[in-house]
Amino acid sequence: MGKDILRNLRKDFLVEFRSRFALNVSASFAAIVTIAISLTAGGVPFPANVQAIILWIIIFFSAMNGLSHIFVREEDQGTALFLRTAVDVDSVFVSKFIFNQAFMAVILAVVTPLYLFFLQVRVVHAAHFIFSIAAGGFSMAAATTILAAMVAKAGGKGSLFTIISFPILLPVLWISVSSTSAALNAAPPAGGSLLFLLAFSGFISVISFLLFRFIWLED
Amino acid sequence: MSTAPYSLTGEGLAKKFGRSALFKGICLSAATGESLSITGPNGSGKSTLMKILAGIQKPTAGNVDLVSGSSIEKTQWLSHIGYTGPLVNPYDELTGLENIAFAARPADAGERAGRLLETFGLGPHRDKKVKHYSSGMKQRLKLILAFLNDPPVLMLDEPGMNLDSAGTALLHSYLESVRKEKIIIIATNDPLEEQLCGRTIKLG
């Protein structure tokens, strides 16, 4: 299984590196929205909770542009059957899960510094802020990997993915916003929200792993 | 992979899409050294039957069993079967060699890949991206990918599609060279490919 995962990951990174479609679209979206908001705000400082809400809205929509791509591309380009004949079902899920986590990490690495810079956000608790962003991003990518497979099998495109992801991601967004907001406030933040995000990621990853074969294996 | 002879058996196979039946009551069997062709008009269910036999799709009724000494678990079938067809597409953004590296499983697959690339005339094009291949070159690559891991069962759906006469001759001579050691099942409407096989099942 380990070799299959590495083979598929190597292939996915090569294909994505050469086309750069999902990454370019998501990164451009993130940059444009962040700059647009900072220009619209015109230097007016937002309260911490509004800053956290705007940051997570940007992260959510930037990620939605690309997280489904890993499965939708296989169906669009007609390579899903080749993938199925070459790699076993569990390895497909694990490798796509890892790819989506890496993709999310890149999105977070683009969005967060841009946001902090353009909106002049002051982070009070830096470690808590970093952990909140990382845990929220991890949960988001974990929850959406199986949804991406469902959307791809349904022949759906980006908008369908965003719509069906929203109710699943609502608790993640909610907790991430409150945790990020706490990191921007002077009061000491609690660690419970980070624990929730990690528990949610673990739970949904295990459920997704167990159910993936019923989506991937054609009926 | 097992060294025991393989046998593939399908009993009472039927497939329905909604209320319309594509085929029903199909029974077939093939053992190592035997070959079978599946023919029939467009839409008669050749590709669907091939997918069912490869364990990719479930039949509406009936069952398929792949045995080598003992029954092989269905989730493992594709590691014993070399399958290709019009819907099995290699990655356009990768080169021919990168697609082969992706599909290669056993340790000696690299050596086999080199030989197959030369045999099928893709040696000089191994480092070209597949999106720059002609349709005939793509078909040759698909065949290489199916033969790559030296599977004991070959399932080829329209294997001669887009091939020129040289490519067709290469395919026929390769199948002739391995027919005694494998189960070969071909879905085709080409009389020459049909003649390569010992038995024929007609659909529709």
GROMACS .gro file of N, CA, C and O in nm, chain B residues 99-194:
model
  384
  318ASN      N    1   0.400   0.756  -1.750
  318ASN     CA    2   0.278   0.677  -1.737
  318ASN      C    3   0.311   0.531  -1.707
  318ASN      O    4   0.245   0.468  -1.624
  319ILE      N    5   0.414   0.482  -1.773
  319ILE     CA    6   0.455   0.342  -1.751
  319ILE      C    7   0.508   0.326  -1.608
  319ILE      O    8   0.473   0.230  -1.539
  320ALA      N    9   0.590   0.421  -1.563
  320ALA     CA   10   0.643   0.414  -1.426
  320ALA      C   11   0.530   0.416  -1.325
  320ALA      O   12   0.537   0.349  -1.221
  321PHE      N   13   0.425   0.491  -1.355
  321PHE     CA   14   0.310   0.498  -1.264
  321PHE      C   15   0.237   0.363  -1.258
  321PHE      O   16   0.194   0.320  -1.151
  322ALA      N   17   0.226   0.296  -1.371
  322ALA     CA   18   0.148   0.171  -1.374
  322ALA      C   19   0.229   0.048  -1.336
  322ALA      O   20   0.173  -0.057  -1.310
  323ALA      N   21   0.362   0.063  -1.330
  323ALA     CA   22   0.449  -0.054  -1.307
  323ALA      C   23   0.442  -0.102  -1.163
  323ALA      O   24   0.454  -0.024  -1.071
  324ARG      N   25   0.422  -0.234  -1.146
  324ARG     CA   26   0.416  -0.289  -1.010
  324ARG      C   27   0.536  -0.377  -0.975
  324ARG      O   28   0.607  -0.346  -0.881
  325PRO      N   29   0.562  -0.489  -1.046
  325PRO     CA   30   0.672  -0.575  -1.001
  325PRO      C   31   0.808  -0.512  -1.026
  325PRO      O   32   0.821  -0.416  -1.104
  326ALA      N   33   0.910  -0.570  -0.960
  326ALA     CA   34   1.046  -0.514  -0.968
  326ALA      C   35   1.100  -0.518  -1.110
  326ALA      O   36   1.176  -0.431  -1.151
  327ASP      N   37   1.061  -0.621  -1.189
  327ASP     CA   38   1.118  -0.634  -1.324
  327ASP      C   39   1.036  -0.558  -1.429
  327ASP      O   40   1.062  -0.568  -1.549
  328ALA      N   41   0.940  -0.478  -1.384
  328ALA     CA   42   0.853  -0.407  -1.480
  328ALA      C   43   0.932  -0.305  -1.563
  328ALA      O   44   0.898  -0.280  -1.678
  329GLY      N   45   1.038  -0.248  -1.502
  329GLY     CA   46   1.118  -0.149  -1.574
  329GLY      C   47   1.183  -0.209  -1.697
  329GLY      O   48   1.180  -0.151  -1.806
  330GLU      N   49   1.237  -0.329  -1.679
  330GLU     CA   50   1.302  -0.398  -1.791
  330GLU      C   51   1.199  -0.436  -1.898
  330GLU      O   52   1.223  -0.417  -2.018
  331ARG      N   53   1.085  -0.486  -1.853
  331ARG     CA   54   0.976  -0.521  -1.945
  331ARG      C   55   0.927  -0.397  -2.020
  331ARG      O   56   0.897  -0.403  -2.139
  332ALA      N   57   0.921  -0.285  -1.947
  332ALA     CA   58   0.874  -0.160  -2.007
  332ALA      C   59   0.963  -0.121  -2.125
  332ALA      O   60   0.913  -0.086  -2.233
  333GLY      N   61   1.095  -0.132  -2.104
  333GLY     CA   62   1.189  -0.098  -2.209
  333GLY      C   63   1.167  -0.185  -2.332
  333GLY      O   64   1.163  -0.136  -2.446
  334ARG      N   65   1.150  -0.315  -2.308
  334ARG     CA   66   1.129  -0.409  -2.419
  334ARG      C   67   0.997  -0.381  -2.492
  334ARG      O   68   0.992  -0.379  -2.615
  335LEU      N   69   0.891  -0.356  -2.412
  335LEU     CA   70   0.760  -0.331  -2.473
  335LEU      C   71   0.760  -0.200  -2.553
  335LEU      O   72   0.699  -0.191  -2.660
  336LEU      N   73   0.829  -0.099  -2.499
  336LEU     CA   74   0.837   0.030  -2.571
  336LEU      C   75   0.903   0.010  -2.707
  336LEU      O   76   0.859   0.066  -2.808
  337GLU      N   77   1.011  -0.071  -2.709
  337GLU     CA   78   1.080  -0.097  -2.836
  337GLU      C   79   0.991  -0.181  -2.927
  337GLU      O   80   0.976  -0.151  -3.045
  338THR      N   81   0.930  -0.287  -2.870
  338THR     CA   82   0.845  -0.376  -2.950
  338THR      C   83   0.732  -0.299  -3.018
  338THR      O   84   0.702  -0.320  -3.135
  339PHE      N   85   0.670  -0.208  -2.942
  339PHE     CA   86   0.555  -0.135  -2.998
  339PHE      C   87   0.596  -0.002  -3.063
  339PHE      O   88   0.510   0.082  -3.090
  340GLY      N   89   0.724   0.015  -3.083
  340GLY     CA   90   0.771   0.130  -3.161
  340GLY      C   91   0.759   0.264  -3.092
  340GLY      O   92   0.759   0.369  -3.157
  341LEU      N   93   0.752   0.264  -2.959
  341LEU     CA   94   0.742   0.392  -2.887
  341LEU      C   95   0.874   0.432  -2.821
  341LEU      O   96   0.879   0.533  -2.751
  342GLY      N   97   0.977   0.353  -2.844
  342GLY     CA   98   1.109   0.384  -2.783
  342GLY      C   99   1.153   0.528  -2.806
  342GLY      O  100   1.184   0.599  -2.710
  343PRO      N  101   1.149   0.577  -2.931
  343PRO     CA  102   1.195   0.715  -2.956
  343PRO      C  103   1.100   0.821  -2.897
  343PRO      O  104   1.135   0.937  -2.892
  344HIS      N  105   0.980   0.781  -2.860
  344HIS     CA  106   0.880   0.879  -2.813
  344HIS      C  107   0.855   0.867  -2.662
  344HIS      O  108   0.760   0.925  -2.612
  345ARG      N  109   0.940   0.792  -2.593
  345ARG     CA  110   0.913   0.763  -2.451
  345ARG      C  111   0.913   0.889  -2.365
  345ARG      O  112   0.844   0.895  -2.263
  346ASP      N  113   0.988   0.992  -2.405
  346ASP     CA  114   0.997   1.113  -2.322
  346ASP      C  115   0.908   1.227  -2.371
  346ASP      O  116   0.918   1.340  -2.324
  347LYS      N  117   0.821   1.195  -2.466
  347LYS     CA  118   0.723   1.296  -2.512
  347LYS      C  119   0.601   1.291  -2.423
  347LYS      O  120   0.561   1.182  -2.380
  348LYS      N  121   0.539   1.407  -2.398
  348LYS     CA  122   0.414   1.405  -2.323
  348LYS      C  123   0.306   1.335  -2.406
  348LYS      O  124   0.303   1.351  -2.529
  349VAL      N  125   0.219   1.263  -2.339
  349VAL     CA  126   0.117   1.186  -2.410
  349VAL      C  127   0.022   1.276  -2.489
  349VAL      O  128  -0.032   1.236  -2.592
  350LYS      N  129   0.007   1.402  -2.444
  350LYS     CA  130  -0.083   1.492  -2.518
  350LYS      C  131  -0.029   1.524  -2.658
  350LYS      O  132  -0.105   1.570  -2.744
  351HIS      N  133   0.100   1.495  -2.679
  351HIS     CA  134   0.156   1.516  -2.813
  351HIS      C  135   0.158   1.387  -2.896
  351HIS      O  136   0.209   1.387  -3.008
  352TYR      N  137   0.105   1.278  -2.842
  352TYR     CA  138   0.099   1.152  -2.916
  352TYR      C  139  -0.017   1.155  -3.015
  352TYR      O  140  -0.119   1.219  -2.990
  353SER      N  141  -0.003   1.081  -3.123
  353SER     CA  142  -0.117   1.061  -3.214
  353SER      C  143  -0.210   0.957  -3.150
  353SER      O  144  -0.173   0.891  -3.052
  354SER      N  145  -0.330   0.942  -3.207
  354SER     CA  146  -0.425   0.846  -3.147
  354SER      C  147  -0.371   0.703  -3.156
  354SER      O  148  -0.394   0.623  -3.064
  355GLY      N  149  -0.299   0.673  -3.263
  355GLY     CA  150  -0.240   0.539  -3.277
  355GLY      C  151  -0.131   0.515  -3.173
  355GLY      O  152  -0.120   0.406  -3.117
  356MET      N  153  -0.049   0.618  -3.149
  356MET     CA  154   0.058   0.605  -3.048
  356MET      C  155  -0.003   0.588  -2.908
  356MET      O  156   0.046   0.511  -2.826
  357LYS      N  157  -0.112   0.662  -2.884
  357LYS     CA  158  -0.181   0.648  -2.754
  357LYS      C  159  -0.231   0.505  -2.735
  357LYS      O  160  -0.222   0.448  -2.628
  358GLN      N  161  -0.286   0.448  -2.844
  358GLN     CA  162  -0.337   0.312  -2.835
  358GLN      C  163  -0.223   0.213  -2.808
  358GLN      O  164  -0.239   0.120  -2.729
  359ARG      N  165  -0.109   0.237  -2.871
  359ARG     CA  166   0.007   0.150  -2.844
  359ARG      C  167   0.049   0.160  -2.697
  359ARG      O  168   0.082   0.060  -2.634
  360LEU      N  169   0.047   0.283  -2.645
  360LEU     CA  170   0.083   0.302  -2.504
  360LEU      C  171  -0.017   0.230  -2.412
  360LEU      O  172   0.022   0.166  -2.314
  361LYS      N  173  -0.145   0.239  -2.447
  361LYS     CA  174  -0.247   0.170  -2.366
  361LYS      C  175  -0.222   0.020  -2.362
  361LYS      O  176  -0.238  -0.045  -2.258
  362LEU      N  177  -0.182  -0.035  -2.478
  362LEU     CA  178  -0.154  -0.180  -2.483
  362LEU      C  179  -0.032  -0.213  -2.396
  362LEU      O  180  -0.033  -0.310  -2.321
  363ILE      N  181   0.071  -0.127  -2.404
  363ILE     CA  182   0.191  -0.149  -2.320
  363ILE      C  183   0.151  -0.148  -2.173
  363ILE      O  184   0.196  -0.232  -2.094
  364LEU      N  185   0.066  -0.054  -2.135
  364LEU     CA  186   0.024  -0.044  -1.994
  364LEU      C  187  -0.052  -0.169  -1.950
  364LEU      O  188  -0.039  -0.214  -1.837
  365ALA      N  189  -0.129  -0.228  -2.042
  365ALA     CA  190  -0.203  -0.350  -2.008
  365ALA      C  191  -0.109  -0.470  -1.996
  365ALA      O  192  -0.131  -0.559  -1.913
  366PHE      N  193  -0.003  -0.473  -2.078
  366PHE     CA  194   0.088  -0.588  -2.079
  366PHE      C  195   0.201  -0.574  -1.976
  366PHE      O  196   0.271  -0.671  -1.947
  367LEU      N  197   0.218  -0.454  -1.924
  367LEU     CA  198   0.337  -0.417  -1.847
  367LEU      C  199   0.372  -0.510  -1.731
  367LEU      O  200   0.487  -0.551  -1.716
  368ASN      N  201   0.274  -0.542  -1.649
  368ASN     CA  202   0.303  -0.619  -1.527
  368ASN      C  203   0.294  -0.770  -1.550
  368ASN      O  204   0.287  -0.846  -1.454
  369ASP      N  205   0.296  -0.810  -1.678
  369ASP     CA  206   0.290  -0.950  -1.716
  369ASP      C  207   0.173  -1.022  -1.648
  369ASP      O  208   0.192  -1.127  -1.583
  370PRO      N  209   0.052  -0.967  -1.661
  370PRO     CA  210  -0.062  -1.027  -1.589
  370PRO      C  211  -0.103  -1.160  -1.651
  370PRO      O  212  -0.092  -1.178  -1.772
  371PRO      N  213  -0.152  -1.253  -1.570
  371PRO     CA  214  -0.194  -1.384  -1.624
  371PRO      C  215  -0.326  -1.378  -1.701
  371PRO      O  216  -0.361  -1.471  -1.771
  372VAL      N  217  -0.399  -1.268  -1.686
  372VAL     CA  218  -0.526  -1.252  -1.758
  372VAL      C  219  -0.520  -1.120  -1.836
  372VAL      O  220  -0.487  -1.016  -1.778
  373LEU      N  221  -0.551  -1.126  -1.965
  373LEU     CA  222  -0.555  -1.003  -2.046
  373LEU      C  223  -0.698  -0.979  -2.092
  373LEU      O  224  -0.761  -1.069  -2.149
  374MET      N  225  -0.749  -0.860  -2.066
  374MET     CA  226  -0.882  -0.822  -2.114
  374MET      C  227  -0.868  -0.697  -2.198
  374MET      O  228  -0.835  -0.590  -2.145
  375LEU      N  229  -0.889  -0.712  -2.326
  375LEU     CA  230  -0.861  -0.602  -2.419
  375LEU      C  231  -0.990  -0.564  -2.491
  375LEU      O  232  -1.046  -0.644  -2.566
  376ASP      N  233  -1.034  -0.442  -2.466
  376ASP     CA  234  -1.157  -0.392  -2.527
  376ASP      C  235  -1.117  -0.308  -2.649
  376ASP      O  236  -1.052  -0.204  -2.633
  377GLU      N  237  -1.155  -0.353  -2.766
  377GLU     CA  238  -1.118  -0.288  -2.894
  377GLU      C  239  -0.967  -0.260  -2.899
  377GLU      O  240  -0.925  -0.145  -2.915
  378PRO      N  241  -0.883  -0.363  -2.890
  378PRO     CA  242  -0.738  -0.338  -2.883
  378PRO      C  243  -0.678  -0.282  -3.012
  378PRO      O  244  -0.573  -0.219  -3.009
  379GLY      N  245  -0.745  -0.307  -3.124
  379GLY     CA  246  -0.688  -0.261  -3.251
  379GLY      C  247  -0.733  -0.122  -3.291
  379GLY      O  248  -0.697  -0.073  -3.399
  380MET      N  249  -0.809  -0.055  -3.202
  380MET     CA  250  -0.864   0.077  -3.235
  380MET      C  251  -0.750   0.176  -3.265
  380MET      O  252  -0.655   0.185  -3.187
  381ASN      N  253  -0.762   0.248  -3.374
  381ASN     CA  254  -0.666   0.353  -3.415
  381ASN      C  255  -0.528   0.301  -3.456
  381ASN      O  256  -0.439   0.381  -3.484
  382LEU      N  257  -0.507   0.170  -3.456
  382LEU     CA  258  -0.374   0.119  -3.493
  382LEU      C  259  -0.360   0.112  -3.644
  382LEU      O  260  -0.456   0.078  -3.715
  383ASP      N  261  -0.240   0.144  -3.693
  383ASP     CA  262  -0.212   0.125  -3.836
  383ASP      C  263  -0.180  -0.023  -3.860
  383ASP      O  264  -0.180  -0.104  -3.766
  384SER      N  265  -0.151  -0.059  -3.986
  384SER     CA  266  -0.132  -0.202  -4.015
  384SER      C  267  -0.011  -0.259  -3.941
  384SER      O  268  -0.014  -0.373  -3.894
  385ALA      N  269   0.095  -0.175  -3.924
  385ALA     CA  270   0.213  -0.223  -3.851
  385ALA      C  271   0.178  -0.247  -3.703
  385ALA      O  272   0.219  -0.347  -3.645
  386GLY      N  273   0.103  -0.155  -3.648
  386GLY     CA  274   0.062  -0.168  -3.508
  386GLY      C  275  -0.026  -0.291  -3.487
  386GLY      O  276  -0.012  -0.364  -3.388
  387THR      N  277  -0.118  -0.313  -3.583
  387THR     CA  278  -0.206  -0.430  -3.574
  387THR      C  279  -0.123  -0.558  -3.579
  387THR      O  280  -0.147  -0.651  -3.501
  388ALA      N  281  -0.023  -0.560  -3.668
  388ALA     CA  282   0.061  -0.680  -3.679
  388ALA      C  283   0.139  -0.704  -3.549
  388ALA      O  284   0.152  -0.818  -3.504
  389LEU      N  285   0.188  -0.595  -3.488
  389LEU     CA  286   0.262  -0.607  -3.361
  389LEU      C  287   0.171  -0.664  -3.251
  389LEU      O  288   0.212  -0.752  -3.175
  390LEU      N  289   0.050  -0.612  -3.248
  390LEU     CA  290  -0.046  -0.659  -3.146
  390LEU      C  291  -0.075  -0.807  -3.165
  390LEU      O  292  -0.069  -0.885  -3.069
  391HIS      N  293  -0.101  -0.845  -3.291
  391HIS     CA  294  -0.135  -0.986  -3.317
  391HIS      C  295  -0.019  -1.077  -3.284
  391HIS      O  296  -0.037  -1.183  -3.224
  392SER      N  297   0.102  -1.034  -3.319
  392SER     CA  298   0.217  -1.123  -3.292
  392SER      C  299   0.244  -1.131  -3.142
  392SER      O  300   0.281  -1.236  -3.091
  393TYR      N  301   0.221  -1.020  -3.069
  393TYR     CA  302   0.240  -1.026  -2.923
  393TYR      C  303   0.139  -1.122  -2.862
  393TYR      O  304   0.174  -1.207  -2.780
  394LEU      N  305   0.012  -1.109  -2.901
  394LEU     CA  306  -0.092  -1.195  -2.843
  394LEU      C  307  -0.065  -1.342  -2.877
  394LEU      O  308  -0.084  -1.430  -2.794
  395GLU      N  309  -0.017  -1.364  -3.000
  395GLU     CA  310   0.018  -1.502  -3.041
  395GLU      C  311   0.129  -1.558  -2.952
  395GLU      O  312   0.125  -1.675  -2.912
  396SER      N  313   0.225  -1.471  -2.917
  396SER     CA  314   0.341  -1.518  -2.839
  396SER      C  315   0.304  -1.550  -2.693
  396SER      O  316   0.375  -1.625  -2.628
  397VAL      N  317   0.198  -1.491  -2.642
  397VAL     CA  318   0.166  -1.513  -2.499
  397VAL      C  319   0.037  -1.595  -2.478
  397VAL      O  320   0.001  -1.621  -2.364
  398ARG      N  321  -0.026  -1.637  -2.586
  398ARG     CA  322  -0.160  -1.696  -2.571
  398ARG      C  323  -0.159  -1.827  -2.492
  398ARG      O  324  -0.258  -1.861  -2.428
  399LYS      N  325  -0.046  -1.900  -2.492
  399LYS     CA  326  -0.043  -2.029  -2.421
  399LYS      C  327  -0.030  -2.011  -2.270
  399LYS      O  328  -0.057  -2.103  -2.194
  400GLU      N  329   0.017  -1.895  -2.228
  400GLU     CA  330   0.041  -1.877  -2.084
  400GLU      C  331  -0.059  -1.785  -2.017
  400GLU      O  332  -0.045  -1.754  -1.899
  401LYS      N  333  -0.159  -1.738  -2.092
  401LYS     CA  334  -0.253  -1.641  -2.034
  401LYS      C  335  -0.398  -1.674  -2.074
  401LYS      O  336  -0.421  -1.748  -2.169
  402ILE      N  337  -0.490  -1.615  -1.999
  402ILE     CA  338  -0.629  -1.609  -2.046
  402ILE      C  339  -0.640  -1.479  -2.124
  402ILE      O  340  -0.602  -1.373  -2.073
  403ILE      N  341  -0.689  -1.486  -2.247
  403ILE     CA  342  -0.704  -1.364  -2.327
  403ILE      C  343  -0.852  -1.347  -2.364
  403ILE      O  344  -0.912  -1.438  -2.422
  404ILE      N  345  -0.906  -1.232  -2.329
  404ILE     CA  346  -1.045  -1.202  -2.366
  404ILE      C  347  -1.044  -1.069  -2.442
  404ILE      O  348  -0.991  -0.969  -2.393
  405ILE      N  349  -1.099  -1.072  -2.562
  405ILE     CA  350  -1.098  -0.952  -2.648
  405ILE      C  351  -1.241  -0.915  -2.688
  405ILE      O  352  -1.316  -1.000  -2.736
  406ALA      N  353  -1.277  -0.791  -2.666
  406ALA     CA  354  -1.405  -0.740  -2.717
  406ALA      C  355  -1.375  -0.669  -2.848
  406ALA      O  356  -1.296  -0.574  -2.850
  407THR      N  357  -1.433  -0.715  -2.954
  407THR     CA  358  -1.397  -0.660  -3.084
  407THR      C  359  -1.506  -0.685  -3.189
  407THR      O  360  -1.589  -0.773  -3.173
  408ASN      N  361  -1.499  -0.607  -3.296
  408ASN     CA  362  -1.580  -0.637  -3.413
  408ASN      C  363  -1.489  -0.659  -3.534
  408ASN      O  364  -1.536  -0.662  -3.648
  409ASP      N  365  -1.360  -0.671  -3.509
  409ASP     CA  366  -1.263  -0.693  -3.615
  409ASP      C  367  -1.248  -0.843  -3.638
  409ASP      O  368  -1.208  -0.917  -3.547
  410PRO      N  369  -1.281  -0.892  -3.759
  410PRO     CA  370  -1.275  -1.036  -3.785
  410PRO      C  371  -1.136  -1.096  -3.760
  410PRO      O  372  -1.124  -1.210  -3.716
  411LEU      N  373  -1.029  -1.017  -3.786
  411LEU     CA  374  -0.893  -1.069  -3.765
  411LEU      C  375  -0.865  -1.094  -3.616
  411LEU      O  376  -0.806  -1.194  -3.580
  412GLU      N  377  -0.912  -0.998  -3.533
  412GLU     CA  378  -0.894  -1.016  -3.388
  412GLU      C  379  -0.980  -1.131  -3.338
  412GLU      O  380  -0.938  -1.206  -3.249
  413GLU      N  381  -1.096  -1.145  -3.398
  413GLU     CA  382  -1.185  -1.256  -3.359
  413GLU      C  383  -1.118  -1.390  -3.390
  413GLU      O  384  -1.126  -1.484  -3.310
   0.00000   0.00000   0.00000
